[in-house]
PDB file of C-alpha atoms in Angstrom:
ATOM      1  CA  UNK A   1       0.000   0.000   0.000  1.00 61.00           C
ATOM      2  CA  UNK A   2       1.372   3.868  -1.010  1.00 72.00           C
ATOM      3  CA  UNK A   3       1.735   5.965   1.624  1.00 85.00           C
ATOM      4  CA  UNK A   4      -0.915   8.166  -0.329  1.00 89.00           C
ATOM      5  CA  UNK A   5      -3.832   4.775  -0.121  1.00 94.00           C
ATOM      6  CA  UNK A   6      -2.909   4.646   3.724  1.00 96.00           C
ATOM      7  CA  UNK A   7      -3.260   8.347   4.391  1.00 96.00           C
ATOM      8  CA  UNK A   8      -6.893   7.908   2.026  1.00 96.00           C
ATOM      9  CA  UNK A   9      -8.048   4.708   4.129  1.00 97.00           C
ATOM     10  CA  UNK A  10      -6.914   6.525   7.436  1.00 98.00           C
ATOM     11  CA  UNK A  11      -9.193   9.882   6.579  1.00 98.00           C
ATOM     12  CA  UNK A  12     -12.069   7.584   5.408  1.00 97.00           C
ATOM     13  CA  UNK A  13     -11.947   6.257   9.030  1.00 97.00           C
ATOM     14  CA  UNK A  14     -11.663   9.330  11.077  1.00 98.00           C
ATOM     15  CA  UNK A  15     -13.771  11.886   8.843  1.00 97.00           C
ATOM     16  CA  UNK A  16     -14.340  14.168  12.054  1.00 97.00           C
ATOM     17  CA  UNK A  17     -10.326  14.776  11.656  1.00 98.00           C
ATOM     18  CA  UNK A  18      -8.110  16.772   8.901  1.00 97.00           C
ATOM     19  CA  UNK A  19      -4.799  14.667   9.041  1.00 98.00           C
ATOM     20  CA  UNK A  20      -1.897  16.414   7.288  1.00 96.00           C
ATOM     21  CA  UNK A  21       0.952  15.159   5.580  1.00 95.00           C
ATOM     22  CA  UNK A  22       4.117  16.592   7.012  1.00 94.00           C
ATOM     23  CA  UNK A  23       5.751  17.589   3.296  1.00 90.00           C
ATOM     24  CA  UNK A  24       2.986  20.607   3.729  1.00 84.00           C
ATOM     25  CA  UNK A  25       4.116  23.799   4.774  1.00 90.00           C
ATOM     26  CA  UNK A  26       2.087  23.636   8.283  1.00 92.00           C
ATOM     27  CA  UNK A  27       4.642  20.775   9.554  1.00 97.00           C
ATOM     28  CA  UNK A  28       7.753  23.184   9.263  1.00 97.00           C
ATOM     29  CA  UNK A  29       5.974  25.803  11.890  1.00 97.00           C
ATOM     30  CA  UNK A  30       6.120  22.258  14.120  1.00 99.00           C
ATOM     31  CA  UNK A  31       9.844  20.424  13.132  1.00 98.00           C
ATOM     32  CA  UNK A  32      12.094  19.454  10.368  1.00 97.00           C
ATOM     33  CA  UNK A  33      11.714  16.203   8.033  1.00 98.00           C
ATOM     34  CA  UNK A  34      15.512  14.947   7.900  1.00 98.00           C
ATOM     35  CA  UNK A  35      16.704  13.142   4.871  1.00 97.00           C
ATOM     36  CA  UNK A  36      19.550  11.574   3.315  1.00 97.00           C
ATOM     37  CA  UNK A  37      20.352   9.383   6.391  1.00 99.00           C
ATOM     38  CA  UNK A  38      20.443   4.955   5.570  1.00 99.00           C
ATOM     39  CA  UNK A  39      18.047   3.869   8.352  1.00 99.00           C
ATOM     40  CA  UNK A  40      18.980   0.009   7.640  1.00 99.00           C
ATOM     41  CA  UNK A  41      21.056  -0.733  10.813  1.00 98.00           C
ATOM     42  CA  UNK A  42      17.850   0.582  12.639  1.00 99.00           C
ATOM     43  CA  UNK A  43      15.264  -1.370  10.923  1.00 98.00           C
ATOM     44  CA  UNK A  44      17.655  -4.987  11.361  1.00 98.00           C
ATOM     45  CA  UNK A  45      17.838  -3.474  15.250  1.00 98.00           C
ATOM     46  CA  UNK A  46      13.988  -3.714  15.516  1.00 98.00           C
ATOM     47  CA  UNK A  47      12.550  -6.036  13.865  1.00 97.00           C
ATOM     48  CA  UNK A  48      15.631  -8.432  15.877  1.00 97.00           C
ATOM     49  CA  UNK A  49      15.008  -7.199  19.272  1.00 97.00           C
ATOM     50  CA  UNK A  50      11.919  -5.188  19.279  1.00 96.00           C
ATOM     51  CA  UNK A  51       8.115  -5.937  19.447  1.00 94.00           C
ATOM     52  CA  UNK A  52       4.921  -3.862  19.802  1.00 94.00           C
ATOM     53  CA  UNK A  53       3.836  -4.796  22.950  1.00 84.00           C
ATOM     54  CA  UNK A  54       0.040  -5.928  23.206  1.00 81.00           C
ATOM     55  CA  UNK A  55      -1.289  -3.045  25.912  1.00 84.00           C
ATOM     56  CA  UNK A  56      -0.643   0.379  26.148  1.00 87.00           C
ATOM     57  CA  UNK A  57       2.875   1.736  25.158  1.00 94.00           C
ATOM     58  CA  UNK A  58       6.470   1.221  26.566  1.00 96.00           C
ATOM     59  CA  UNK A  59       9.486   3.340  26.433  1.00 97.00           C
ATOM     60  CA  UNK A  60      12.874   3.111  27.071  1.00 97.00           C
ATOM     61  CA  UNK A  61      14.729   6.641  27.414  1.00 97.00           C
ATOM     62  CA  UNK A  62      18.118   5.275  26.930  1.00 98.00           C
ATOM     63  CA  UNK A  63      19.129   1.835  25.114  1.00 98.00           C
ATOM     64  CA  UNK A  64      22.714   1.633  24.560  1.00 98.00           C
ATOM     65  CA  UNK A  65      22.950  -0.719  21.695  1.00 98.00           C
ATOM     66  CA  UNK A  66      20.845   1.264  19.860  1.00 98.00           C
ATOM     67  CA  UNK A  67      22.872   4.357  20.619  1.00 98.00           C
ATOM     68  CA  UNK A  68      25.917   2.553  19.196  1.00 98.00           C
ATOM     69  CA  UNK A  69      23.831   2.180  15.955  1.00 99.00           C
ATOM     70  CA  UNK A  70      26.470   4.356  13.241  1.00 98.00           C
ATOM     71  CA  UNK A  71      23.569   6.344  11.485  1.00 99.00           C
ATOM     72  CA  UNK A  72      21.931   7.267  15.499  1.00 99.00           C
ATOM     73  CA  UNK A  73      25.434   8.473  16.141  1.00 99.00           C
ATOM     74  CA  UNK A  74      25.065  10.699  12.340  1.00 99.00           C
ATOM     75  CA  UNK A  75      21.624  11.913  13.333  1.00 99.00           C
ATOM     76  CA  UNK A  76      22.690  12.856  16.898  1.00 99.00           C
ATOM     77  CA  UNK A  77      26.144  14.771  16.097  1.00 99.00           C
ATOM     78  CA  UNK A  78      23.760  16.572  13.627  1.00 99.00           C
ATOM     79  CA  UNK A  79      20.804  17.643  15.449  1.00 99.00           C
ATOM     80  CA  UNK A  80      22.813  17.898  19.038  1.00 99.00           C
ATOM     81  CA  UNK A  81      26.270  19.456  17.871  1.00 98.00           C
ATOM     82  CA  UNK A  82      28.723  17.668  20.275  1.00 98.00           C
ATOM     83  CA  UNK A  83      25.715  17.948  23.039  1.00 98.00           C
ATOM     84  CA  UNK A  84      24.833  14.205  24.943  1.00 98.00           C
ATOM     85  CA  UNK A  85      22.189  12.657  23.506  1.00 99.00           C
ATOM     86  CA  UNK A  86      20.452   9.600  24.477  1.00 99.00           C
ATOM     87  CA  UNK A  87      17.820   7.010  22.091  1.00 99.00           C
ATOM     88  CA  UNK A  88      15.633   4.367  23.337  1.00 98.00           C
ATOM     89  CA  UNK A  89      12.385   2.869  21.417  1.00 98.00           C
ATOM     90  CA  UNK A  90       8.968   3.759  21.817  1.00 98.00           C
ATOM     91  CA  UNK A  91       6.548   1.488  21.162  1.00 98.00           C
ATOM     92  CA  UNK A  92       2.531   0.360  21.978  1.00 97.00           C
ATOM     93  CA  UNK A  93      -1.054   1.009  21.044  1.00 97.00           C
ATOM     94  CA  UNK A  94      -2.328   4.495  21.613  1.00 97.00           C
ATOM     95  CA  UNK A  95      -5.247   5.785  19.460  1.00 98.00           C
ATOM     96  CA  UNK A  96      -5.796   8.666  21.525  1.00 98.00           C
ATOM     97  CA  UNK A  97      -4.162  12.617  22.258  1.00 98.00           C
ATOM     98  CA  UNK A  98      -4.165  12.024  25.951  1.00 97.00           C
ATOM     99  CA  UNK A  99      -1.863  14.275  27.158  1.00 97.00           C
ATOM    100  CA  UNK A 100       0.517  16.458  26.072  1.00 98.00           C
ATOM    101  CA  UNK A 101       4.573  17.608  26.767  1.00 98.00           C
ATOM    102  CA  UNK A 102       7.620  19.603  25.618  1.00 99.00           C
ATOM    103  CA  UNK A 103      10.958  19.513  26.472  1.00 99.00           C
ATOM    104  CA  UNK A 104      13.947  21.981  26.518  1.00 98.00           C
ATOM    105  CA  UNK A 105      15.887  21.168  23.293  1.00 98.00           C
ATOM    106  CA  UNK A 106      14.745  19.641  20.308  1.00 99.00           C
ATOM    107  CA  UNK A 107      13.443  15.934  20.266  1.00 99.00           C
ATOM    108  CA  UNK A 108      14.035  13.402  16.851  1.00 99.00           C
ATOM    109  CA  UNK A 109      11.170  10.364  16.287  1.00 99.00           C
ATOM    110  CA  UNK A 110      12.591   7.988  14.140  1.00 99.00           C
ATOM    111  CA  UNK A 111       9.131   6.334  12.811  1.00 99.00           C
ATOM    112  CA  UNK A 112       9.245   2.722  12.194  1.00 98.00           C
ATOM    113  CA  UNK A 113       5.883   2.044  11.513  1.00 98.00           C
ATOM    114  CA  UNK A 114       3.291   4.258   9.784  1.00 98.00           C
ATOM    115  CA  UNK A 115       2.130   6.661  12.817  1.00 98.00           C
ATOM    116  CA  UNK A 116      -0.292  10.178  13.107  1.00 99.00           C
ATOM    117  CA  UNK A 117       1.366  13.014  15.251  1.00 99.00           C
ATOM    118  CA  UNK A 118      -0.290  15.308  17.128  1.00 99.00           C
ATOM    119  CA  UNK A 119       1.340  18.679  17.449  1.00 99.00           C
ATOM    120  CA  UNK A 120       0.464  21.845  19.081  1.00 99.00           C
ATOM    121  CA  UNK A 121       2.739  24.900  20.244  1.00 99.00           C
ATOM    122  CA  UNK A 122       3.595  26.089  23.295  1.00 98.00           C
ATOM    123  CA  UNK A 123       2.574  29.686  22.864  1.00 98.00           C
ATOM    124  CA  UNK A 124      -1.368  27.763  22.419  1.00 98.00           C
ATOM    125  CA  UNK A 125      -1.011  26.896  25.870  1.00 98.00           C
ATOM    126  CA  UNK A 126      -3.143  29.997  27.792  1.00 97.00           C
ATOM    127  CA  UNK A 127      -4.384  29.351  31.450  1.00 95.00           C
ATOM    128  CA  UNK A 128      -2.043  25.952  31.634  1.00 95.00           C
ATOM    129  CA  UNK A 129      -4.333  24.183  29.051  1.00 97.00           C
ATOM    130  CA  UNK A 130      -3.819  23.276  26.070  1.00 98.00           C
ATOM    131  CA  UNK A 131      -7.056  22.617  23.191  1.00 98.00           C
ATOM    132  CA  UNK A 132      -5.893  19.724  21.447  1.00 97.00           C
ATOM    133  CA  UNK A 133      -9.671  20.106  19.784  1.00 96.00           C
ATOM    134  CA  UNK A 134      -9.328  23.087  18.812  1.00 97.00           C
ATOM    135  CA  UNK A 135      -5.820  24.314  18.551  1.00 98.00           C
ATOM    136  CA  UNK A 136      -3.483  21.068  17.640  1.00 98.00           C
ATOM    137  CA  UNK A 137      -2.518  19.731  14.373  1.00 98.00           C
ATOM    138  CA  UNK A 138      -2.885  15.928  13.124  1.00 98.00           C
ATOM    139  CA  UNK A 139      -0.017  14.793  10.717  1.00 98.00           C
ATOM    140  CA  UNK A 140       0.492  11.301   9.566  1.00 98.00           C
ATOM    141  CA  UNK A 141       4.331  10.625   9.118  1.00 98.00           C
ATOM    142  CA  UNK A 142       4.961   7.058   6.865  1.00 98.00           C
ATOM    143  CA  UNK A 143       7.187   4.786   8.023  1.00 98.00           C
ATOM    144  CA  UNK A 144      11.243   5.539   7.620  1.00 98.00           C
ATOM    145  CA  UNK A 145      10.442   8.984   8.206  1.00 98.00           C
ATOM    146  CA  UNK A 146      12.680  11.161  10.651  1.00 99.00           C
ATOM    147  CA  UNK A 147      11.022  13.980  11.936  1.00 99.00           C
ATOM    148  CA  UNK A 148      12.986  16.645  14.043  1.00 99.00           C
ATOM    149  CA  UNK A 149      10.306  18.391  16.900  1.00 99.00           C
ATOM    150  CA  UNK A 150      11.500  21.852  18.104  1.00 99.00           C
ATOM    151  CA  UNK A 151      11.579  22.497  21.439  1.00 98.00           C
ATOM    152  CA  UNK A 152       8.199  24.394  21.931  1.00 98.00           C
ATOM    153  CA  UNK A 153       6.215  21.810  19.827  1.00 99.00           C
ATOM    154  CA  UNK A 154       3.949  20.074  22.349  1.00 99.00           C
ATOM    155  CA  UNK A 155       3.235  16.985  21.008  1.00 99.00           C
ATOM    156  CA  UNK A 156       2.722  13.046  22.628  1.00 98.00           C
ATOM    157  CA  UNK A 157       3.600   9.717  22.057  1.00 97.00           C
ATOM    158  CA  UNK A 158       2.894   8.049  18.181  1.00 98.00           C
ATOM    159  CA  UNK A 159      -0.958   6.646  17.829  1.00 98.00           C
ATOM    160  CA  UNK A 160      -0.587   3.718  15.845  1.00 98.00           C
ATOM    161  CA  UNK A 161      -2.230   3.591  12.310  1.00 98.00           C
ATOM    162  CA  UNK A 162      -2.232  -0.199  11.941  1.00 97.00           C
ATOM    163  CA  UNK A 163      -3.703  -2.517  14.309  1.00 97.00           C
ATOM    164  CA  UNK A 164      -0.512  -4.241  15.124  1.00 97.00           C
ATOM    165  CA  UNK A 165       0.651  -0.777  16.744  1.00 98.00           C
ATOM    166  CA  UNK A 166       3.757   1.836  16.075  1.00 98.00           C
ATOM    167  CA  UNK A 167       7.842   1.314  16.869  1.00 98.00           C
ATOM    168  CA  UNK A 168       9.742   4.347  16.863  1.00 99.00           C
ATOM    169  CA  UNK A 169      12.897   5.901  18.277  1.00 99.00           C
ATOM    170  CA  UNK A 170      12.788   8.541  20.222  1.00 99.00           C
ATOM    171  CA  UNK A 171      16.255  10.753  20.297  1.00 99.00           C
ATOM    172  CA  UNK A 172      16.436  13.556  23.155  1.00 99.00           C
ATOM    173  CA  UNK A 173      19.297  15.622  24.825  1.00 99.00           C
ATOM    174  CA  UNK A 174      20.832  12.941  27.796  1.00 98.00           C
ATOM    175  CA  UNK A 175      18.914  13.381  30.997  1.00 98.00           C
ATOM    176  CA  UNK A 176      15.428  13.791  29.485  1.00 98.00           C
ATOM    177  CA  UNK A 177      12.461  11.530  30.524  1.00 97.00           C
ATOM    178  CA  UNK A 178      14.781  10.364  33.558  1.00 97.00           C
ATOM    179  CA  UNK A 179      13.581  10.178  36.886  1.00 97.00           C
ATOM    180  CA  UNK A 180      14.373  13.909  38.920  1.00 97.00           C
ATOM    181  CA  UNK A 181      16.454  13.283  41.902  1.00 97.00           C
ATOM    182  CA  UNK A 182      15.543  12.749  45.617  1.00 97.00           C
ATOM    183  CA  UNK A 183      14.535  15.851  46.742  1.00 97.00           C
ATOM    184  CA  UNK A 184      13.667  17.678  43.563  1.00 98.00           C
ATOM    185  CA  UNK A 185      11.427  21.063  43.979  1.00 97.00           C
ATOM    186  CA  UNK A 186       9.860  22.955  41.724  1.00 98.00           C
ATOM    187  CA  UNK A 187       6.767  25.632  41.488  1.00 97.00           C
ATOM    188  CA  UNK A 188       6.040  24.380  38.054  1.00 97.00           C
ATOM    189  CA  UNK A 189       3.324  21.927  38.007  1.00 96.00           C
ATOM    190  CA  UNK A 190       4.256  20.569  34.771  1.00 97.00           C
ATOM    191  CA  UNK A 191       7.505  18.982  35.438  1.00 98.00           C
ATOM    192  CA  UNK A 192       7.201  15.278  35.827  1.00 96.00           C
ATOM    193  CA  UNK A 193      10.893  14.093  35.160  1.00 97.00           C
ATOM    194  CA  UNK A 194      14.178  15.698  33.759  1.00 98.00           C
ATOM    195  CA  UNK A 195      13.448  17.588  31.140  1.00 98.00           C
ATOM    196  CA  UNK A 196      10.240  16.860  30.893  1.00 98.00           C
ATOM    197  CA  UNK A 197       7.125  18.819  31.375  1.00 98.00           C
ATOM    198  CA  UNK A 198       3.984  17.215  31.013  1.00 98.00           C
ATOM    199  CA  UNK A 199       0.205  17.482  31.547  1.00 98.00           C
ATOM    200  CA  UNK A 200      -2.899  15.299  31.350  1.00 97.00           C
ATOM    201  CA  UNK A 201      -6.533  14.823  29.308  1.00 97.00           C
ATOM    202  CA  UNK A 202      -9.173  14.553  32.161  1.00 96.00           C
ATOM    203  CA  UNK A 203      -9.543  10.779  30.336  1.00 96.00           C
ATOM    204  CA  UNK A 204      -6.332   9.883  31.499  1.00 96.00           C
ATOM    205  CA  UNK A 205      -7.018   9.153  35.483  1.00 95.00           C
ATOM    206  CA  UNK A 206      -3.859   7.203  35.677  1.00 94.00           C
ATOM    207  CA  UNK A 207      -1.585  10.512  34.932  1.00 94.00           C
ATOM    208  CA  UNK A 208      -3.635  12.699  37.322  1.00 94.00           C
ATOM    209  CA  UNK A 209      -3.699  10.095  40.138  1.00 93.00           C
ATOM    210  CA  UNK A 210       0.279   9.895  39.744  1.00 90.00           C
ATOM    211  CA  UNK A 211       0.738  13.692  40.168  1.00 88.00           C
ATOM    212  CA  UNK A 212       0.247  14.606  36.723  1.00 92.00           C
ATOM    213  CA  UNK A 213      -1.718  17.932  36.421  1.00 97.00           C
ATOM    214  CA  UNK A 214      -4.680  18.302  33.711  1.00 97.00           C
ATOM    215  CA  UNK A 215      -3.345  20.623  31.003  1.00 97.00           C
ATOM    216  CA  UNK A 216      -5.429  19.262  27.842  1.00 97.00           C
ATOM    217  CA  UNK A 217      -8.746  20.392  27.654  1.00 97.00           C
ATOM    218  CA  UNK A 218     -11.617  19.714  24.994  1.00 96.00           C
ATOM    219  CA  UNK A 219     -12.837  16.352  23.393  1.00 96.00           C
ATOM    220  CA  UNK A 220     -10.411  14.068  23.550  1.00 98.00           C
ATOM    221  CA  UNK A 221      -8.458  13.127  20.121  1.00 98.00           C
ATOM    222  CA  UNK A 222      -8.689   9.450  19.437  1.00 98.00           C
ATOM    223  CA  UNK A 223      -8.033   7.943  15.860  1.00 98.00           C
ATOM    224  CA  UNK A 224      -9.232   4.093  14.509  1.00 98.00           C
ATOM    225  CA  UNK A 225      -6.281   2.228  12.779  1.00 98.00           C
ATOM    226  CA  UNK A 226      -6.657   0.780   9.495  1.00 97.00           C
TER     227      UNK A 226
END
């Protein structure tokens, strides 16, 4: 199937939704599409060691064999100039914009499946919520795609567009999505590890029950796979 049929099939299914492709000129307000980089190593590396996962999603901030992969190394040097980076796989089953985060510094999703993205921007953030109805963005980024998010893109974790669910990497300045240290204080509400600032769809009663503040408001986002 072209990457054109799938985006067709995935409308057809989720006609409430305008899904974007990310070679039109609203993705570049978001990120970057990189190019030009031989993703092979990465593919062999997942389809050997790496599997959906049958409920929910599962990510690993920092793998190191991955990391030693020659084209992550390219990517990172690239994006990060001589800054530490870390890359770790993301994979699962979300169909839904359940909540939303940002980091300081840009982040890079490798996509290894077909996946939809939503992205909003920081400055659409007023009161400490963010619309995702109203305000965000739906892209759908084919598989072997490498998308670079700036730092004040809020976006979330891949919703799958096949029923078998997503794989990506996810590529991040060292530190990020870690655990903060004993101690750790902050007035911001948002932080919920390194790096990491993060806040929760009323849906998502998990999040707010483990400290997690609600930040997206409006009908929740949720896309049927293919």
């Amino acid at each position: 199937m072209t990457d054109a049929n799938t985006l067709n099939k995935l409308q057809q299914k989720n006609s409430e939704y305008h899904i974007e492709q990310i070679n039109q000129a609203n993705f570049k307000v978001y990120g970057n599409v990189l190019s030009n980089y031989d993703l092979t190593e990465v593919k062999n590396f997942f389809a050997e060691n790496v599997s959906y996962g049958e409920n929910g999603n599962s990510y690993n901030p920092s793998n190191q064999e991955l990391e030693r992969i020659s084209v992550i190394q390219k990517i990172g040097n690239d994006i990060f100039a001589g800054m530490n980076f870390s890359a770790g796989e993301c994979t699962g089953q979300a169909q839904s914009f359940s909540a939303v985060e940002y980091h300081q510094g840009s982040e890079v999703n490798i996509m290894l499946t077909d996946v939809v993205m939503v992205l909003g921007k920081r400055s659409q953030i007023q009161n400490s919520l963010f619309n995702a109805a109203t305000k965000a963005k739906i892209f759908f980024i084919p598989a072997g795609t490498i998308i670079e998010m700036y730092s004040d893109t809020l976006h979330y974790s891949p919703i799958k567009v096949e029923s078998s669910g997503f794989k990506a990497v996810v590529m991040v300045l060292q530190g990020t999505n870690q655990p903060l240290p004993v101690g750790f204080k902050s007035t911001n509400p948002w932080i919920v590890k390194k790096n990491k600032f993060q806040a929760a769809h009323a849906t998502r009663k998990d999040k707010l029950a483990a400290g997690s503040v609600e930040g997206v408001s409006g009908k929740l986002i949720k896309l049927e796979h293919i």
